[in-house]
Tab-separated table of C-alpha atoms and ligand atoms in Angstrom:
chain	number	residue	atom	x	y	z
A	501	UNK	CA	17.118	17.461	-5.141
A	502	UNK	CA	13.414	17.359	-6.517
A	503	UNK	CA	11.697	20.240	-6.081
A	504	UNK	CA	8.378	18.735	-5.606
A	505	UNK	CA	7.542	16.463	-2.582
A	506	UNK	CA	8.511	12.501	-3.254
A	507	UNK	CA	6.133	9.990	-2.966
A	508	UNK	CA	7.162	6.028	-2.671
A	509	UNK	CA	4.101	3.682	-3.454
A	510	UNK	CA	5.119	0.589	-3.461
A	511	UNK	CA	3.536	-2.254	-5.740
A	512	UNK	CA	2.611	0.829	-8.051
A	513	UNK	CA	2.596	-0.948	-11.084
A	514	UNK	CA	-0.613	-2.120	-11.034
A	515	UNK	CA	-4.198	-2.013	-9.676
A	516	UNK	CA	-5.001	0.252	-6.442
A	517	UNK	CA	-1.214	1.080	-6.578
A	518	UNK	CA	-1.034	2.325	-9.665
A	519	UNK	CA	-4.078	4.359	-9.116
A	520	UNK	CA	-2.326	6.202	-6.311
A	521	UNK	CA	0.742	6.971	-8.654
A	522	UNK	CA	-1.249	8.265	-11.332
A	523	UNK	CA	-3.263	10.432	-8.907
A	524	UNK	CA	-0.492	11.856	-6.750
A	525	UNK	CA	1.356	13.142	-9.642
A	526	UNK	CA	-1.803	14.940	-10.868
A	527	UNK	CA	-1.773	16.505	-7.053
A	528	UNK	CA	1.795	17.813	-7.582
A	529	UNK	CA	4.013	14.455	-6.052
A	530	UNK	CA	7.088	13.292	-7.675
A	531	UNK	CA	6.191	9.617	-8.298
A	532	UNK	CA	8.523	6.223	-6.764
A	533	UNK	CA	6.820	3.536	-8.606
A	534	UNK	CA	7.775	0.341	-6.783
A	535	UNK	CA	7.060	-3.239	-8.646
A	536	UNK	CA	8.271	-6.626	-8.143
A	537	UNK	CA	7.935	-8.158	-11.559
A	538	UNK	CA	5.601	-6.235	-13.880
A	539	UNK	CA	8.585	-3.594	-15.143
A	540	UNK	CA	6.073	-3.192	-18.314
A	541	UNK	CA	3.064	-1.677	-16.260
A	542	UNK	CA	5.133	-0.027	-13.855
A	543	UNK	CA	7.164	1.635	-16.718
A	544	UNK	CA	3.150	2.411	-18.602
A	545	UNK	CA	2.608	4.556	-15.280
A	546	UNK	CA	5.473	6.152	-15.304
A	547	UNK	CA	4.991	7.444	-19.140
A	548	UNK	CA	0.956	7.828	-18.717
A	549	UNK	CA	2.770	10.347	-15.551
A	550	UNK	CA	5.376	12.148	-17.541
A	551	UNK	CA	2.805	12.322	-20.440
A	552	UNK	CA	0.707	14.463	-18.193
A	553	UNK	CA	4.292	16.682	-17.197
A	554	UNK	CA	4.530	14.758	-13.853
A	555	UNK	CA	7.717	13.431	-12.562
A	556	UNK	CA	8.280	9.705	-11.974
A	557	UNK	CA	10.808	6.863	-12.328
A	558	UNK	CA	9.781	2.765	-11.725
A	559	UNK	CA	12.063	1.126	-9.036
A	560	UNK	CA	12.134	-2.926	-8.975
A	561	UNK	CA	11.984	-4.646	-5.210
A	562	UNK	CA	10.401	-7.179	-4.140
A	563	UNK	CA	8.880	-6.000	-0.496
A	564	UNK	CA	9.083	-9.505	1.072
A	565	UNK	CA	13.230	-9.007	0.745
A	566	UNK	CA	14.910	-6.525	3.141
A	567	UNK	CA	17.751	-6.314	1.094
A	568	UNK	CA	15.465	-5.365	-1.744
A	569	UNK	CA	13.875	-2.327	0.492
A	570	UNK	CA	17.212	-0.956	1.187
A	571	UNK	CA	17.403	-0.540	-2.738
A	572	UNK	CA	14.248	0.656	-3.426
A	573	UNK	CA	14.804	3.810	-0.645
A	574	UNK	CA	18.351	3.727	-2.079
A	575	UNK	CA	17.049	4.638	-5.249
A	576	UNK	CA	14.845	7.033	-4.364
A	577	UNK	CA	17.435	9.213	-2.466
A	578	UNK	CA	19.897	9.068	-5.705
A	579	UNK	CA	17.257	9.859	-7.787
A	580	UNK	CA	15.104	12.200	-6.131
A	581	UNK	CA	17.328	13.367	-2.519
A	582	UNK	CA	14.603	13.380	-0.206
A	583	UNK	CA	11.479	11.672	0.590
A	584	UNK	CA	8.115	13.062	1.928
A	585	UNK	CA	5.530	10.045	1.510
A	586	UNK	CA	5.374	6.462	1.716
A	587	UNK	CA	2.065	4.546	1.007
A	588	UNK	CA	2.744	0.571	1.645
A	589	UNK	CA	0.333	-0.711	-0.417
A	590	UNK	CA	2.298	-3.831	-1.945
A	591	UNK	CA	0.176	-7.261	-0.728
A	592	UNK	CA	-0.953	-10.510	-2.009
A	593	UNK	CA	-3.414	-12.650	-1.327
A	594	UNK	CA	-3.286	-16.824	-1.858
A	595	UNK	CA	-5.388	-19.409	-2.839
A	596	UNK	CA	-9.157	-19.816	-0.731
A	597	UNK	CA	-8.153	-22.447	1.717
A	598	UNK	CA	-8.535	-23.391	5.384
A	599	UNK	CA	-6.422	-22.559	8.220
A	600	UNK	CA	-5.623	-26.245	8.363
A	601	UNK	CA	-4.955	-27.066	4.985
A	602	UNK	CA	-1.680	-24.052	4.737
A	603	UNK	CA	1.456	-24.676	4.610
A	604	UNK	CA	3.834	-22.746	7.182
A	605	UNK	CA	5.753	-21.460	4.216
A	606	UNK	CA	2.899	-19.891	2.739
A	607	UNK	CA	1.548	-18.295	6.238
A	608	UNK	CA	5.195	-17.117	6.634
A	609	UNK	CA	5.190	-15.493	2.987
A	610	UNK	CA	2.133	-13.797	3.455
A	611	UNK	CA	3.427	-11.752	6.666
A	612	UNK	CA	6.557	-11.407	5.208
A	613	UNK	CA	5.343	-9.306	2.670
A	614	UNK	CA	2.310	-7.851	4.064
A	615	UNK	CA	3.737	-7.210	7.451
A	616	UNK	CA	7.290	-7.034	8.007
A	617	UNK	CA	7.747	-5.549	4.280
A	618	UNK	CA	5.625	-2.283	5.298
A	619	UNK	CA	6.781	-1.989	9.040
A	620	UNK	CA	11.076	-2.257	7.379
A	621	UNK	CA	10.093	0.426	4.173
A	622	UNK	CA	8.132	2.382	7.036
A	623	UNK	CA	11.568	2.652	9.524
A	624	UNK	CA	13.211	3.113	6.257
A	625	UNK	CA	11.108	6.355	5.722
A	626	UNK	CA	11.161	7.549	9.066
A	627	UNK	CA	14.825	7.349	9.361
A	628	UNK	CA	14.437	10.149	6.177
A	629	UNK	CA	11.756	11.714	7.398
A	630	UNK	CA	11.574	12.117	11.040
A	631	UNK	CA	12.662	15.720	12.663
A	632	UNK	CA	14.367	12.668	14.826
A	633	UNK	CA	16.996	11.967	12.662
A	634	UNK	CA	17.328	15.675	10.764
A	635	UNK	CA	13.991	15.406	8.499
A	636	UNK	CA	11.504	17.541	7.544
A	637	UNK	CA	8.279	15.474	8.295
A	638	UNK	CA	6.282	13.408	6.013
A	639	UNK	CA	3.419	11.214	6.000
A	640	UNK	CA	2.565	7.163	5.632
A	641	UNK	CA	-0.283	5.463	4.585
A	642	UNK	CA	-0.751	2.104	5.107
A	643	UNK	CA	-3.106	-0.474	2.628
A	644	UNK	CA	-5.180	-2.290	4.998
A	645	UNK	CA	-8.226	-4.642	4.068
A	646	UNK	CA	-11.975	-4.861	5.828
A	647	UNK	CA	-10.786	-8.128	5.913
A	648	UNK	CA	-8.941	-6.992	9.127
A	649	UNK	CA	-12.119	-6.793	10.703
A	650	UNK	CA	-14.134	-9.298	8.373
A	651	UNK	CA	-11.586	-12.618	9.539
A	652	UNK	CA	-11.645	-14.079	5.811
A	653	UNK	CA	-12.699	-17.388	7.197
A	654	UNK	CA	-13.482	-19.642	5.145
A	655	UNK	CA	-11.821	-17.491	2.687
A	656	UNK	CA	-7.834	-17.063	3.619
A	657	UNK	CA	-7.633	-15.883	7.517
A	658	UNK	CA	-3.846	-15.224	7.014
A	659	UNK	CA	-4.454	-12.908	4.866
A	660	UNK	CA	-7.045	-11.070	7.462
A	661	UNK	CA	-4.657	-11.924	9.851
A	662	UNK	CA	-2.057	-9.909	8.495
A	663	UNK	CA	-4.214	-6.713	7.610
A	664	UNK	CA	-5.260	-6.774	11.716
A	665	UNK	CA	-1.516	-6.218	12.179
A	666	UNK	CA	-1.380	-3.356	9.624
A	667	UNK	CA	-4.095	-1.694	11.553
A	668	UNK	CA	-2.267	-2.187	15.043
A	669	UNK	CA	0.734	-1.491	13.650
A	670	UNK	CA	-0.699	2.140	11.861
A	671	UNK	CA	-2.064	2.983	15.468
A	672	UNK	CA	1.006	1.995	17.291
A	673	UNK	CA	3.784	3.498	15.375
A	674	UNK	CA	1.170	7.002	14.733
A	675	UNK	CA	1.782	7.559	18.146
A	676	UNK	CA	5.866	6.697	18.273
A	677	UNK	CA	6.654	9.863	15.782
A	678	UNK	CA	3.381	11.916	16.399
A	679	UNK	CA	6.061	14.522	18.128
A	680	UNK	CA	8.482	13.922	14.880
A	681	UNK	CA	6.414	15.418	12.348
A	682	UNK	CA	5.140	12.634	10.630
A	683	UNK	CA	1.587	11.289	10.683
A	684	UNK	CA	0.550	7.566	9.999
A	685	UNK	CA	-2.828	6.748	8.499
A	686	UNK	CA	-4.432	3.541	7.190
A	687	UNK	CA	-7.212	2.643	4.767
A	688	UNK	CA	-9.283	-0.268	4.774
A	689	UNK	CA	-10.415	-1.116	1.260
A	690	UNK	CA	-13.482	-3.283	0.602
A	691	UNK	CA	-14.078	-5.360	-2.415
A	692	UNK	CA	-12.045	-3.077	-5.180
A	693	UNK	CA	-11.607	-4.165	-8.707
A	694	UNK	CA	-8.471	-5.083	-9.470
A	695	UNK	CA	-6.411	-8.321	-10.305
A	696	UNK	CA	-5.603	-9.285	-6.806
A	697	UNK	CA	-8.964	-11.556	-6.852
A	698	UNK	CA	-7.373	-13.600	-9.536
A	699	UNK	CA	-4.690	-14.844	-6.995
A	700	UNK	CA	-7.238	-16.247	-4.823
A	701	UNK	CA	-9.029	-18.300	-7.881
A	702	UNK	CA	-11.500	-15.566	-7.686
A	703	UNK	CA	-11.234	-13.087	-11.118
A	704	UNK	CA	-14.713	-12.173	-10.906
A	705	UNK	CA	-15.071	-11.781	-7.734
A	706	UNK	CA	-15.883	-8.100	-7.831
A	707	UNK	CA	-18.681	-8.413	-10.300
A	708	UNK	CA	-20.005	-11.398	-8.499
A	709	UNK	CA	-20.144	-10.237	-4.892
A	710	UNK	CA	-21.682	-6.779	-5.756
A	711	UNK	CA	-25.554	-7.483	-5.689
A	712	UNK	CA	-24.297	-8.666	-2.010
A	713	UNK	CA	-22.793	-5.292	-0.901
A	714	UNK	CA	-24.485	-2.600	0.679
A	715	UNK	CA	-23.931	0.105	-2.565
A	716	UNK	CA	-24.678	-2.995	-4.902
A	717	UNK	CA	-21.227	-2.669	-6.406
A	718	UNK	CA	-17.372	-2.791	-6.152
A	719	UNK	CA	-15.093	0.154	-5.617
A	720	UNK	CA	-12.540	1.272	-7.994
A	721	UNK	CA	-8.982	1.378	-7.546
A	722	UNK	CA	-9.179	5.482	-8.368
A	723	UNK	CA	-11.407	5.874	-5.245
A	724	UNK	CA	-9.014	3.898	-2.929
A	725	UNK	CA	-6.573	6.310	-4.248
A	726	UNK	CA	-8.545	9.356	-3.903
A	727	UNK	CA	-8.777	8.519	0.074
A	728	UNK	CA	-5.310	7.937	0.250
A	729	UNK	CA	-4.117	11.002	-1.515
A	730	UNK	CA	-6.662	13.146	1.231
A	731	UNK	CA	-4.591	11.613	3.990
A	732	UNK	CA	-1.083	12.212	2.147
A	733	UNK	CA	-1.987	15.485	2.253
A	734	UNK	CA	-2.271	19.230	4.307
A	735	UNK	CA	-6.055	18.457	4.590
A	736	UNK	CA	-5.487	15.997	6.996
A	737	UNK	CA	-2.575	17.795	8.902
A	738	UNK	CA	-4.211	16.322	11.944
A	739	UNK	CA	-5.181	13.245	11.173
A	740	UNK	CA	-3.040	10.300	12.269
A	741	UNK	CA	-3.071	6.787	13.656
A	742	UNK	CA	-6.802	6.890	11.779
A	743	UNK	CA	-8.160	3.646	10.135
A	744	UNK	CA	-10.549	4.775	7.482
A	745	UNK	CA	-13.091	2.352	5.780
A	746	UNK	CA	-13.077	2.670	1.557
A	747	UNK	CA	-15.787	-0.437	1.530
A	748	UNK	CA	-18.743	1.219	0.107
A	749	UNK	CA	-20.256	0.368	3.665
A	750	UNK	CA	-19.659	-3.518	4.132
B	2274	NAP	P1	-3.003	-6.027	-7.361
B	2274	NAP	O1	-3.872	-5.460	-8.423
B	2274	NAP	O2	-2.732	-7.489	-7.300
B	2274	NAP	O3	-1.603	-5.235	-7.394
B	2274	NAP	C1	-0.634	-5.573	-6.438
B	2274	NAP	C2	0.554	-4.653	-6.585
B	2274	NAP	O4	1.487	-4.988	-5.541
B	2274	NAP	C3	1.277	-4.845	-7.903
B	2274	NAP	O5	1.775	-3.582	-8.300
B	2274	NAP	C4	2.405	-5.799	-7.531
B	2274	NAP	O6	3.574	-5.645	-8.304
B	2274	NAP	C5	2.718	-5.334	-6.113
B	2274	NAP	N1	3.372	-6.367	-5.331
B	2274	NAP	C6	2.918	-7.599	-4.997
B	2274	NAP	N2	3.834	-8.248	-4.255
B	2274	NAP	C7	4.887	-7.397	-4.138
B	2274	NAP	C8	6.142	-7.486	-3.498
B	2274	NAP	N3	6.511	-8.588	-2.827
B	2274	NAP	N4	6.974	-6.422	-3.577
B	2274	NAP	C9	6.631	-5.299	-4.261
B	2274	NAP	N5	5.448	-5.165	-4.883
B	2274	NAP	C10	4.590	-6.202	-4.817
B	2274	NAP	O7	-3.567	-5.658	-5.908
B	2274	NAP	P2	-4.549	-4.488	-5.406
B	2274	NAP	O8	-5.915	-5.033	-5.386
B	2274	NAP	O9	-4.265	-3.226	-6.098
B	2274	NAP	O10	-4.077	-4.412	-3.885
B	2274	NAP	C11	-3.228	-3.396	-3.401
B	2274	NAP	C12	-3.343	-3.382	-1.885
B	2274	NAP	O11	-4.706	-3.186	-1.524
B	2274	NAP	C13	-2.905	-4.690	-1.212
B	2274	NAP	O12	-2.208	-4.397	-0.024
B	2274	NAP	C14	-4.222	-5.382	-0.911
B	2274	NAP	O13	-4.132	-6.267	0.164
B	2274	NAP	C15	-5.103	-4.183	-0.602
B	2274	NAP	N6	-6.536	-4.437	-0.725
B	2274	NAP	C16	-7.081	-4.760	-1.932
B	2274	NAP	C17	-8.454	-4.995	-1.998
B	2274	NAP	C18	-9.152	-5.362	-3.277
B	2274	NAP	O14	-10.324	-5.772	-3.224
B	2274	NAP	N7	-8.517	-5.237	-4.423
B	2274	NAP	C19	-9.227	-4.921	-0.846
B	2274	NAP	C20	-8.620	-4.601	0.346
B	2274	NAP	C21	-7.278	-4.346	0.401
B	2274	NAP	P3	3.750	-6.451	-9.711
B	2274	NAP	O15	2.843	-5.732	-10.678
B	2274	NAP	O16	5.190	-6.301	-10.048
B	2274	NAP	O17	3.312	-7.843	-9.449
């Protein structure tokens, strides 16, 4: 069993994600780097971790498949035997579009892997974690979006859509294993600069939005990841079912 407490991020390969991996290892967390495709920049965080004498190993899964998150927490107990943090913070965006020009597949995609892919890897942590079932306790962090509050008309309200339910969802299930030793936190990112933008036609959508944002500029994925790591840990031992804004103010 790793000695050191095990953290699952999932979608750590890259962006905000990978920023979290990178940052919890230099706070003392073994590292579960989860990816879907990019094995190359989830295997260049594991070595820029073990570089710095951290511990980590890259786990493939795609989020949107059940099946898949049964592996990935399969993995992590054969590799590591226990598991003290999850932060869901695998999510896509799609193409700008209208409500009524999507399809229902793509609607459907985006809250399978959004929604139901953090609420199943969440039960599949609290089945380790929770005093409940024999754990020891252990902390979540969900990846919102101010979109949850913004809508994202105009822009891609499914996406909004499905960052609402990640902040119900945070609240709700805080509350359900308060008493089990786990606490359940969400943060709300802003405009951050990473490659997400590019999925929604957008690449330059950080630089180009900041003269419009109330500190005249984007955040960084290492600041997301610097609120997230606060919430992982003893700092905020009573802290949960808390939404917290990274947006710079917007
Ligand atoms: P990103 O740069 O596009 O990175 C997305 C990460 O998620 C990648 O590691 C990707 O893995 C992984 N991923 C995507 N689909 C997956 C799936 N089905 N299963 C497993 N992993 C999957 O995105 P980001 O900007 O860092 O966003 C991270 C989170 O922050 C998302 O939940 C997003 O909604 C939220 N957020 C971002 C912003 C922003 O402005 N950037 C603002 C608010 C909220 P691969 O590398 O293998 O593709």
């Amino acid at each position: 069993m790793s000695r050191a407490p095990v953290l699952l991020v999932t979608g750590g390969s890259r962006g905000i994600g990978a920023a979290v991996c990178i940052a919890a290892a230099r706070h003392g967390w073994a590292v579960a780097v989860n990816y879907a495709s990019s094995k190359d920049a989830a295997d260049a965080v594991v070595a820029t971790i073990r570089e710095a004498g951290g511990e980590a190993i890259a786990i493939a899964g795609d989020v949107g498949k059940p099946e898949d998150i049964k592996s990935i927490f399969a993995d992590v107990d054969a590799h590591f035997g226990r598991i003290d943090g999850l932060v869901n913070n695998a999510g896509i965006v799609d193409a700008i579009q209208r409500l009524d020009e999507m399809t229902p597949e793509r609607i459907e995609r985006m809250f399978r892997i959004n929604v139901t892919g953090s609420m199943l890897a969440a039960a599949e942590a609290i089945r380790r974690m929770s005093t409940r079932h024999g754990g020891k306790g252990g902390a979540i962090v969900n990846v919102s979006s101010m979109a949850a509050t913004l809508g994202g008309g105009a822009q891609y309200v499914d996406y909004a859509a499905s960052k609402g339910a990640i902040d119900t969802f945070t609240v709700g299930l805080a509350r359900e294993v308060a008493g089990e030793g786990i606490r359940v936190n969400a943060v709300r990112p802003g405009i951050i600069d990473t490659d997400i933008h590019a999925a929604a036609g957008l690449p330059d959508r950080a630089r180009d939005i900041a003269p419009q944002l109330p500190m005249k500029r984007a955040g960084t994925a290492g600041e997301v990841a610097d609120s997230i790591l606060y919430l992982l840990s003893a700092q905020a031992s009573y802290i949960t079912g808390a939404v917290l804004d990274v947006s710079g103010g917007r």
